Structures are given as C-alpha cells and as structure tokens.
Amino acid sequence: MSKASHKGIKLQVVDDRPLTPCCPGEQPAVSPVNISEANWVVGQLETNTGPVYRVATALDRSDLWGAVKARWGVGRMNYTVPPGLYAIGAPDENAAVLVSANYKLSFDSLRRELSGLNLWLLVLDTNGINVWCAAGKGSFGTAEVARMVGRTGLARLVSHRTLILPQLAAPGVAAHEVRRRCGFNVVYGPVRAADLPAFLRAGNKADAAMRRPSFTLRDRLVLTPLELTSLIKPLSGFALFLFLLNLSAALLKGNPLALLPLLGHTIDHLVPFVVAVLVGAVLVPALLPYLPGRALAWKGLVLGVLWAFAYTALTPGAESWLRNTAHFLIIPSITAFIGLNFTGSTTYTSLSDVIKETKIAFPLIAMAAGLGLIALVAAYFV
Amino acid sequence: MKYRYLKNVVTLQMDQEKCSGCGMCLEVCPQQVFTYAENVSWITDRDACMECSACARNCPRQAIKVRQGVGCAYAVLMDRFKLKGICCKDACRCSLDNIPDP
Ligand code: SF4
Ligand code: SF4
C-alpha cells in the first residue's frame, strides 16, 4: 500500500524550466499532479496562487513502515516528498512559513509536531537528503530557498516577509543573502521539530536548549541498523574465507571431509569476530560518553581489547597461541575501524579532526588487521 | 552534555575588527563556540567547533573563516583511495530526523 502511494508522488511536481528569478513567481504553487493520492495529503486549499495540498499532522502505518525501511536502507534513496508549498491546518496570509527538506523522514518528523497549528510549509528540493547533510552539500542553500520562494509565488500568498528555517540549515543558507535575493527575512528556528510549537508561541524565539542538537542514547543508536546492514557483506565474505581455511586444513591433514563438523568449526571460529562487529556497532555508540579518550577509533580499540581478553578468558586453553594472537590483533582492528567510521554519524566531529584521526588510526588498523590475518591463516596449518 | 573531539585542530578564525556584534554567529552555531561580550562576538570554545561553517556563511561582515566539511572518516577514506561510495553511506547525521517507534 505504501508502495502504491509512493508511486503516486514520484510524479514530480517540479518542472525543469530554468531557474525563475525570485519573487514575483508567476507559476502556481503546486502543479496539478496527483500528490492527492499520497497517504499524507488531507485535502486541498484554494489560494490566490493556485491549489495547495493540506498535509496530515499524524503519521499513519505506511509512514512508520517507510521509516523502518529507510532505517534499514531499503528504498532509502527514493524516500522523498515532492518539493513545493503545502498547508498545515488552515493557514491565512498572516500564517508563519516553515521551510524544510524533501527527505520524507525529515518531512514526517516535522509535520507530526505541528498538529493544531496553521502554517505554510515550503518543501525545498534537497534531493531527498536530510536538512543538515543537504545544508553541508549546498542543496539546502540560499539559491534553493530563493528559487522556491519565487516559484511558489509566496510573496503574493502571505502578507509578512519571514521564513522560519531549521537552525541546522544555516551551514548552507546565508540569511542576509536570502533577504537580498527575495526580500524574505530568515529566522532560524530550533534544531528539533518538537520545539517548534514553543518557538512559535514565544514569538519566534529559541532558548539555548533549542539551539543545541541532542545526541542521546537513542540518537546514537538510530544509525546502528544501517551500519550493521553495511557490514553483513564483508562478514559473509569472512565466513566463507574461514570455511575454506577449515576445508584446506582438513585436506592437508588428511582428516575426513564431513560437512557438518566443517561448518561447526567455521561457526566456532566466526563467533569472536561477529561479537566484535556487534561491540563496534552497538556498544561503541551506546557507551560513547563513558569511554575514555576523545578519538573514536581509540574508544573502539578499548572495547575491542576488552572483548579479546574476555574471549580468551572464556575459552581457557581451547585456542592455540597463534589463534589467540590473531584475535588480539583482528578484534581491536574491527572495533577501532567501526569506531572511526562512527565519526560520520556523530553531531560534533569536524573534518580537520577526522582527517587527523584517520591519518593516524587507519594505517595502524590496517597493519594490525594484516598481521592478524597472517597469524589466523598460520593457525590452521601449524 | 557537550561532546568533545580532538584538541587544537579546527580551522576556525575570526577577524574581530570586522565584527558588528549582530549576534548571528551565536544564534546559528550548534556547538556554542561563541560568547557575546563588549558588543562583539568571541571565540570561547574553539575545540568544540565542528567546522559546519554556519557562522561564516551567516556573518554579514565576513568576519569568520573556517574550512567547511563533514567530519566523516568514511568519506575521508573514500576520497583518499579515490573510491566512489555513497556519501556517508547516505546516512550521515540522519539521527536528527528522528521518528519515534510506533
Ligand atoms: S555574525 Fe559576524 S558580525 Fe555578527 S556577531 Fe558574529 S562575527 Fe560579528
Ligand atoms: S563552524 Fe559551525 S560549529 Fe564551528 S563555530 Fe561556526 S557555527 Fe559553530
């Protein structure tokens, strides 16, 4: 069902006419394409710039299911809303104008906070990317804001000249430039959509807490599924590698070739590494503020070494010294690498810092992993 | 709480001579790097800067300079090895577009 409605909105409202100069735009706010089929549309508003779709402020099951799928990387790239002007409630010419990205998750997390309000919602074309990333890449930028203000004829629709942008759009938008280009004043709203009603009630004022991105346990773990799905492939490759090692060791030593024991050994040998991946992808984000040090690879390394010790302690005497050496080299490499990778998911790492950390950490990780692999292979044949 | 990353690395610079004290940088900075005193803005927590460049872009006087970028090791590595990957697994910092579970 969500698929059908998705098809409906994939018909782009946007056109490919050259960029229109900002205000006054002469085109209708929304072209008559059947967004009306979308599950999040609840009616239409007639305005002097043409019909405007009214958007639901409650999420239904297909929205929630879509969010789950996007989190696991399914159909993530097409999870968009057609850019254009929308209405929340019954806005009039004095109603505030919110500006947002056209990534459906951003759009959903915004509208679900707006029930009971009367607002205009200007959805930019950010290529289906969330506000912060789009601002960093420039697709949520000064030019796009001015272009959409022009194309929707916003200046003829509202009597005021204020746009409320998410604060995290600021890396892409120059407020003073927007004013120069289309006469609208940019006010940066709160970081979180949930604070918008309070922000509006306070007369477009954000307090200090509204200006700070949170990075709670939940925020830190929300990207873990995506990290895990991206690790399934290399992990399967590694499993196959271990199976082939077991097989060739059995052949060389002239052991009988039985599939079940071979598989059993492979799984036994795989366990410490699978747990290492989980330690890196789940425990590093979860324990982030409590782990020692500042560098993310270091935080991962600490947990990896702990797990390598724990595994050795849990299997006393069961493993050869070569295999133990391999564990102590490879497991921390895995957790340190996943930790390093987590930089992109945090809310506070800067590019210069990450370049510095990567330059130091990555060669060490690669070297340790390489030596560990040699030890691991050797463990099968000595 | 405020998370902290490495010390003395970021490229943030301000030419306070140009500052008019409009306060825009204080408003847009997600890391509370600036404070306001004596009618101008001061960099008071440089290490917290994440080089998002919101301040530099929104300063009407061009008083601030910073190298803009996303602090993502995956992107840095892809770039280093000239590999084409989807940026940040296309999920960088998406944690801010949260939807609570049903
Ligand atoms: S935005 Fe520029 S002019 Fe305004 S307070 Fe900051 S540094 Fe000064
Ligand atoms: S670059 Fe971003 S984090 Fe750094 S001072 Fe400017 S606004 Fe703050």
Short mmCIF file of C-alpha atoms in Angstrom, two decimals, chain A:
data_model
loop_
_atom_site.label_atom_id
_atom_site.label_comp_id
_atom_site.label_asym_id
_atom_site.label_seq_id
_atom_site.Cartn_x
_atom_site.Cartn_y
_atom_site.Cartn_z
CA MET A 1 0.00 0.00 0.00
CA SER A 2 2.80 2.32 0.87
CA LYS A 3 4.30 1.37 -2.43
CA ALA A 4 1.25 2.48 -4.41
CA SER A 5 1.12 5.84 -2.73
CA HIS A 6 4.83 6.17 -3.26
CA LYS A 7 4.30 5.69 -6.99
CA GLY A 8 1.71 8.44 -6.88
CA ILE A 9 4.07 11.02 -5.51
CA LYS A 10 7.01 10.03 -7.61
CA LEU A 11 5.46 12.03 -10.41
CA GLN A 12 7.47 15.13 -9.81
CA VAL A 13 5.71 18.37 -9.17
CA VAL A 14 8.82 20.19 -10.13
CA ASP A 15 9.44 21.20 -13.67
CA ASP A 16 12.73 21.59 -15.42
CA ARG A 17 12.21 25.11 -16.57
CA PRO A 18 15.21 27.35 -15.99
CA LEU A 19 15.50 28.89 -12.56
CA THR A 20 12.97 31.65 -12.26
CA PRO A 21 14.12 34.88 -10.75
CA CYS A 22 12.94 35.14 -7.19
CA CYS A 23 9.64 36.84 -6.32
CA PRO A 24 7.39 37.54 -8.06
CA GLY A 25 6.97 33.99 -9.34
CA GLU A 26 4.26 33.50 -11.87
CA GLN A 27 3.71 29.79 -11.54
CA PRO A 28 1.09 28.02 -9.47
CA ALA A 29 2.16 26.90 -6.01
CA VAL A 30 1.65 23.25 -6.84
CA SER A 31 1.13 21.82 -10.28
CA PRO A 32 -1.94 19.62 -10.58
CA VAL A 33 -0.20 16.25 -10.32
CA ASN A 34 -1.77 13.56 -8.22
CA ILE A 35 0.08 14.03 -4.98
CA SER A 36 -3.52 13.77 -3.85
CA GLU A 37 -3.00 10.02 -3.81
CA ALA A 38 -0.29 10.31 -1.19
CA ASN A 39 -1.31 8.95 2.19
CA TRP A 40 -0.19 12.13 3.95
CA VAL A 41 -2.44 14.52 2.00
CA VAL A 42 -5.73 15.53 3.62
CA GLY A 43 -7.49 17.83 1.21
CA GLN A 44 -6.70 20.92 -0.73
CA LEU A 45 -6.76 24.63 -0.14
CA GLU A 46 -7.70 27.16 -2.81
CA THR A 47 -5.39 30.17 -2.75
CA ASN A 48 -4.70 33.12 -4.99
CA THR A 49 -1.60 31.29 -6.23
CA GLY A 50 -3.47 28.08 -7.02
CA PRO A 51 -4.38 24.95 -5.10
CA VAL A 52 -2.21 23.96 -2.15
CA TYR A 53 -2.30 20.49 -0.62
CA ARG A 54 -3.04 20.18 3.06
CA VAL A 55 -0.78 17.81 4.93
CA ALA A 56 -1.77 15.44 7.75
CA THR A 57 -0.12 16.03 11.12
CA ALA A 58 -0.49 12.44 12.25
CA LEU A 59 1.64 9.65 10.86
CA ASP A 60 -0.12 6.51 9.70
CA ARG A 61 1.16 2.98 9.44
CA SER A 62 2.66 3.36 5.99
CA ASP A 63 4.69 6.37 7.22
CA LEU A 64 6.02 4.36 10.14
CA TRP A 65 6.72 1.32 8.00
CA GLY A 66 8.50 3.56 5.50
CA ALA A 67 10.64 4.94 8.32
CA VAL A 68 11.61 1.45 9.44
CA LYS A 69 12.57 0.51 5.89
CA ALA A 70 14.60 3.68 5.40
CA ARG A 71 16.50 2.96 8.63
CA TRP A 72 17.47 -0.45 7.30
CA GLY A 73 18.48 1.03 3.98
CA VAL A 74 15.56 -0.23 1.88
CA GLY A 75 14.42 2.24 -0.76
CA ARG A 76 16.32 4.92 1.13
CA MET A 77 17.26 6.82 -2.00
CA ASN A 78 13.71 7.35 -3.18
CA TYR A 79 12.23 8.36 0.10
CA THR A 80 11.18 11.83 -0.94
CA VAL A 81 8.34 14.32 -0.92
CA PRO A 82 7.68 16.46 -4.00
CA PRO A 83 9.09 19.96 -3.41
CA GLY A 84 6.54 22.74 -3.23
CA LEU A 85 4.23 24.60 -0.93
CA TYR A 86 1.94 22.77 1.50
CA ALA A 87 -0.54 23.79 4.16
CA ILE A 88 -0.84 22.67 7.76
CA GLY A 89 -4.33 23.28 9.15
CA ALA A 90 -5.97 26.35 7.65
CA PRO A 91 -3.28 28.99 7.23
CA ASP A 92 -4.08 32.53 6.08
CA GLU A 93 -1.93 35.38 4.81
CA ASN A 94 -0.54 36.01 8.28
CA ALA A 95 0.44 32.42 8.98
CA ALA A 96 4.09 31.57 9.52
CA VAL A 97 6.09 29.86 6.77
CA LEU A 98 8.31 26.90 7.70
CA VAL A 99 10.97 25.72 5.29
CA SER A 100 12.08 22.08 5.17
CA ALA A 101 13.96 19.41 3.23
CA ASN A 102 12.22 16.90 0.99
CA TYR A 103 13.61 13.79 2.70
CA LYS A 104 10.46 12.02 3.81
CA LEU A 105 11.83 11.26 7.30
CA SER A 106 12.58 14.97 7.84
CA PHE A 107 9.16 15.91 6.48
CA ASP A 108 7.41 13.36 8.70
CA SER A 109 9.28 14.33 11.85
CA LEU A 110 8.35 17.94 11.18
CA ARG A 111 4.62 17.58 10.42
CA ARG A 112 3.94 15.24 13.31
CA GLU A 113 4.85 18.06 15.69
CA LEU A 114 2.52 20.60 14.09
CA SER A 115 -0.97 19.39 14.95
CA GLY A 116 -3.36 22.17 15.86
CA LEU A 117 -1.24 24.82 14.16
CA ASN A 118 -1.99 26.79 10.99
CA LEU A 119 1.13 27.15 8.89
CA TRP A 120 2.60 27.16 5.42
CA LEU A 121 5.24 24.56 4.72
CA LEU A 122 7.75 25.23 1.95
CA VAL A 123 9.47 21.99 0.97
CA LEU A 124 12.72 22.54 -0.92
CA ASP A 125 14.29 20.16 -3.39
CA THR A 126 17.20 18.75 -1.38
CA ASN A 127 17.42 15.54 -3.41
CA GLY A 128 15.80 13.59 -0.62
CA ILE A 129 18.58 14.38 1.83
CA ASN A 130 18.05 15.48 5.43
CA VAL A 131 18.45 19.10 6.47
CA TRP A 132 21.94 19.00 7.96
CA CYS A 133 23.56 16.96 5.20
CA ALA A 134 21.78 18.92 2.49
CA ALA A 135 22.93 22.21 4.03
CA GLY A 136 26.50 20.90 4.12
CA LYS A 137 26.31 19.91 0.47
CA GLY A 138 24.61 23.12 -0.54
CA SER A 139 21.38 21.65 -1.90
CA PHE A 140 19.59 23.21 1.09
CA GLY A 141 21.11 26.56 0.20
CA THR A 142 20.48 30.23 -0.40
CA ALA A 143 19.75 29.71 -4.10
CA GLU A 144 17.25 26.92 -3.50
CA VAL A 145 15.38 28.91 -0.84
CA ALA A 146 15.12 31.92 -3.16
CA ARG A 147 14.14 29.74 -6.10
CA MET A 148 11.30 28.03 -4.26
CA VAL A 149 10.04 31.29 -2.78
CA GLY A 150 9.87 32.61 -6.31
CA ARG A 151 8.30 29.58 -7.89
CA THR A 152 5.55 29.20 -5.35
CA GLY A 153 4.58 32.88 -5.51
CA LEU A 154 4.94 33.06 -1.74
CA ALA A 155 5.22 36.85 -1.79
CA ARG A 156 1.66 37.08 -3.11
CA LEU A 157 0.35 34.47 -0.71
CA VAL A 158 1.49 35.89 2.62
CA SER A 159 1.48 39.47 3.81
CA HIS A 160 4.59 39.16 6.01
CA ARG A 161 8.19 38.58 4.88
CA THR A 162 9.54 35.97 7.29
CA LEU A 163 10.76 32.42 6.64
CA ILE A 164 11.45 30.05 9.52
CA LEU A 165 14.31 27.69 8.66
CA PRO A 166 15.65 24.85 10.76
CA GLN A 167 18.82 26.01 12.52
CA LEU A 168 20.74 23.12 11.03
CA ALA A 169 20.18 24.60 7.56
CA ALA A 170 22.47 27.50 8.47
CA PRO A 171 25.65 25.92 7.00
CA GLY A 172 24.01 26.16 3.57
CA VAL A 173 21.95 29.33 3.81
CA ALA A 174 23.16 32.89 4.20
CA ALA A 175 20.27 34.74 5.83
CA HIS A 176 21.37 38.16 4.60
CA GLU A 177 21.72 36.82 1.04
CA VAL A 178 18.19 35.41 1.06
CA ARG A 179 16.86 38.80 2.10
CA ARG A 180 18.80 40.47 -0.69
CA ARG A 181 17.58 37.98 -3.30
CA CYS A 182 13.91 37.73 -2.49
CA GLY A 183 13.05 40.12 0.29
CA PHE A 184 12.28 37.47 2.89
CA ASN A 185 13.91 37.56 6.31
CA VAL A 186 15.31 34.28 7.52
CA VAL A 187 14.74 33.35 11.13
CA TYR A 188 16.46 30.21 12.35
CA GLY A 189 14.13 28.02 14.33
CA PRO A 190 15.00 25.31 16.82
CA VAL A 191 17.16 22.30 15.99
CA ARG A 192 14.39 19.84 16.88
CA ALA A 193 10.97 19.97 15.27
CA ALA A 194 9.42 19.11 18.63
CA ASP A 195 10.42 22.56 19.92
CA LEU A 196 8.67 24.40 17.08
CA PRO A 197 5.32 24.99 18.81
CA ALA A 198 7.13 26.52 21.83
CA PHE A 199 9.34 28.55 19.48
CA LEU A 200 6.30 29.95 17.66
CA ARG A 201 4.44 30.67 20.91
CA ALA A 202 7.46 32.60 22.18
CA GLY A 203 7.27 34.86 19.12
CA ASN A 204 9.98 33.10 17.08
CA LYS A 205 12.45 32.95 19.94
CA ALA A 206 14.62 29.92 20.64
CA ASP A 207 16.15 29.38 24.06
CA ALA A 208 19.65 27.95 24.48
CA ALA A 209 18.46 24.34 24.79
CA MET A 210 16.58 24.59 21.48
CA ARG A 211 19.80 25.59 19.74
CA ARG A 212 21.77 22.52 20.76
CA PRO A 213 21.49 19.24 18.82
CA SER A 214 20.90 16.40 21.22
CA PHE A 215 22.93 13.24 20.93
CA THR A 216 21.17 10.96 23.33
CA LEU A 217 21.44 7.20 23.56
CA ARG A 218 18.59 6.91 21.11
CA ASP A 219 20.19 9.37 18.66
CA ARG A 220 23.44 7.45 18.84
CA LEU A 221 21.86 4.08 18.17
CA VAL A 222 19.44 5.08 15.44
CA LEU A 223 22.04 4.56 12.74
CA THR A 224 23.21 1.20 14.05
CA PRO A 225 20.89 -0.87 11.82
CA LEU A 226 22.31 0.81 8.74
CA GLU A 227 25.86 0.23 9.97
CA LEU A 228 25.04 -3.44 10.60
CA THR A 229 23.46 -3.98 7.19
CA SER A 230 26.52 -2.49 5.55
CA LEU A 231 28.68 -4.98 7.47
CA ILE A 232 26.75 -8.11 6.51
CA LYS A 233 28.55 -8.44 3.19
CA PRO A 234 32.15 -8.28 4.45
CA LEU A 235 31.20 -10.56 7.32
CA SER A 236 29.75 -13.17 4.94
CA GLY A 237 32.92 -12.97 2.87
CA PHE A 238 34.95 -13.54 6.01
CA ALA A 239 32.78 -16.54 6.94
CA LEU A 240 33.43 -18.07 3.53
CA PHE A 241 37.15 -17.42 3.97
CA LEU A 242 37.14 -19.25 7.32
CA PHE A 243 35.21 -22.15 5.80
CA LEU A 244 37.76 -22.52 3.00
CA LEU A 245 40.58 -22.40 5.57
CA ASN A 246 38.94 -25.18 7.56
CA LEU A 247 38.44 -27.17 4.38
CA SER A 248 42.02 -26.87 3.18
CA ALA A 249 43.38 -27.62 6.65
CA ALA A 250 41.29 -30.79 6.73
CA LEU A 251 42.51 -31.77 3.26
CA LEU A 252 46.14 -31.17 4.16
CA LYS A 253 45.96 -33.09 7.40
CA GLY A 254 44.06 -35.90 5.68
CA ASN A 255 41.07 -35.57 8.02
CA PRO A 256 37.79 -37.00 6.80
CA LEU A 257 35.75 -34.42 4.91
CA ALA A 258 32.40 -34.16 6.65
CA LEU A 259 30.33 -31.08 6.02
CA LEU A 260 28.77 -30.71 9.44
CA PRO A 261 31.97 -30.63 11.51
CA LEU A 262 33.48 -28.26 8.95
CA LEU A 263 30.53 -25.91 9.30
CA GLY A 264 30.65 -26.28 13.07
CA HIS A 265 34.29 -25.27 13.20
CA THR A 266 33.66 -22.34 10.90
CA ILE A 267 30.89 -21.05 13.13
CA ASP A 268 33.02 -21.52 16.25
CA HIS A 269 35.82 -19.59 14.63
CA LEU A 270 33.49 -16.87 13.43
CA VAL A 271 31.88 -16.11 16.79
CA PRO A 272 34.57 -13.83 18.27
CA PHE A 273 34.53 -11.69 15.13
CA VAL A 274 30.74 -11.43 14.89
CA VAL A 275 30.68 -10.33 18.51
CA ALA A 276 33.44 -7.82 17.68
CA VAL A 277 31.23 -6.31 14.98
CA LEU A 278 28.35 -6.03 17.45
CA VAL A 279 30.66 -4.48 20.04
CA GLY A 280 31.75 -1.89 17.48
CA ALA A 281 28.35 -1.10 16.03
CA VAL A 282 26.24 -1.24 19.19
CA LEU A 283 28.42 -0.79 22.27
CA VAL A 284 30.68 1.97 20.92
CA PRO A 285 27.73 4.29 20.15
CA ALA A 286 25.86 3.26 23.28
CA LEU A 287 28.78 3.85 25.65
CA LEU A 288 30.26 6.79 23.71
CA PRO A 289 30.24 9.39 26.50
CA TYR A 290 31.65 6.94 29.04
CA LEU A 291 34.54 5.51 27.03
CA PRO A 292 37.99 7.00 27.72
CA GLY A 293 39.71 9.30 25.25
CA ARG A 294 38.41 11.59 22.51
CA ALA A 295 39.35 9.82 19.29
CA LEU A 296 36.59 7.49 18.14
CA ALA A 297 38.96 4.77 16.91
CA TRP A 298 40.56 4.77 20.36
CA LYS A 299 37.19 4.28 22.02
CA GLY A 300 36.55 1.34 19.69
CA LEU A 301 40.01 -0.07 20.38
CA VAL A 302 39.47 -0.05 24.14
CA LEU A 303 36.30 -2.11 23.84
CA GLY A 304 37.91 -4.43 21.29
CA VAL A 305 40.84 -5.22 23.57
CA LEU A 306 38.42 -5.85 26.43
CA TRP A 307 36.43 -8.28 24.29
CA ALA A 308 39.60 -10.06 23.13
CA PHE A 309 40.60 -10.55 26.78
CA ALA A 310 37.11 -11.69 27.68
CA TYR A 311 37.04 -14.21 24.85
CA THR A 312 40.41 -15.63 25.84
CA ALA A 313 39.25 -15.89 29.42
CA LEU A 314 36.01 -17.61 28.37
CA THR A 315 37.84 -20.25 26.32
CA PRO A 316 40.82 -21.17 28.51
CA GLY A 317 43.33 -23.38 26.77
CA ALA A 318 40.98 -24.06 23.89
CA GLU A 319 42.86 -21.99 21.34
CA SER A 320 46.42 -22.15 20.08
CA TRP A 321 48.72 -19.22 20.81
CA LEU A 322 48.62 -18.28 17.11
CA ARG A 323 44.85 -18.07 17.13
CA ASN A 324 44.89 -16.01 20.31
CA THR A 325 47.40 -13.65 18.74
CA ALA A 326 45.16 -13.34 15.71
CA HIS A 327 42.21 -12.50 17.95
CA PHE A 328 44.15 -9.83 19.80
CA LEU A 329 45.14 -8.22 16.51
CA ILE A 330 41.95 -8.54 14.48
CA ILE A 331 39.22 -7.92 17.06
CA PRO A 332 40.52 -4.49 18.16
CA SER A 333 41.05 -3.61 14.49
CA ILE A 334 37.41 -4.31 13.76
CA THR A 335 36.07 -2.32 16.70
CA ALA A 336 38.52 0.56 16.12
CA PHE A 337 37.54 0.75 12.47
CA ILE A 338 33.82 0.77 13.22
CA GLY A 339 34.51 3.42 15.87
CA LEU A 340 36.40 5.53 13.34
CA ASN A 341 33.51 5.15 10.93
CA PHE A 342 31.10 6.37 13.56
CA THR A 343 32.56 9.88 13.20
CA GLY A 344 30.16 10.49 10.31
CA SER A 345 27.16 9.71 12.47
CA THR A 346 28.01 11.99 15.35
CA THR A 347 26.87 15.57 15.78
CA TYR A 348 30.19 17.08 16.77
CA THR A 349 33.17 15.91 14.69
CA SER A 350 34.91 18.36 12.38
CA LEU A 351 36.55 17.47 9.09
CA SER A 352 40.04 18.60 10.18
CA ASP A 353 39.80 16.45 13.30
CA VAL A 354 38.62 13.44 11.34
CA ILE A 355 41.39 13.78 8.77
CA LYS A 356 43.92 13.89 11.59
CA GLU A 357 42.45 10.86 13.33
CA THR A 358 42.11 8.88 10.10
CA LYS A 359 45.71 9.57 9.09
CA ILE A 360 46.99 8.17 12.36
CA ALA A 361 44.48 5.42 13.04
CA PHE A 362 43.82 3.87 9.66
CA PRO A 363 47.37 2.70 8.82
CA LEU A 364 47.70 1.19 12.29
CA ILE A 365 44.37 -0.58 11.96
CA ALA A 366 45.27 -1.91 8.52
CA MET A 367 48.64 -3.14 9.75
CA ALA A 368 47.24 -4.87 12.82
CA ALA A 369 44.49 -6.49 10.78
CA GLY A 370 47.01 -7.67 8.16
CA LEU A 371 49.32 -9.24 10.76
CA GLY A 372 46.31 -10.75 12.48
CA LEU A 373 45.15 -12.38 9.27
CA ILE A 374 48.57 -13.91 8.71
CA ALA A 375 48.52 -15.33 12.23
CA LEU A 376 44.99 -16.61 11.69
CA VAL A 377 45.88 -18.42 8.47
CA ALA A 378 49.02 -19.83 10.04
CA ALA A 379 46.98 -21.16 12.96
CA TYR A 380 45.26 -23.57 10.58
CA PHE A 381 48.42 -25.12 9.20
CA VAL A 382 50.88 -25.45 12.10
#
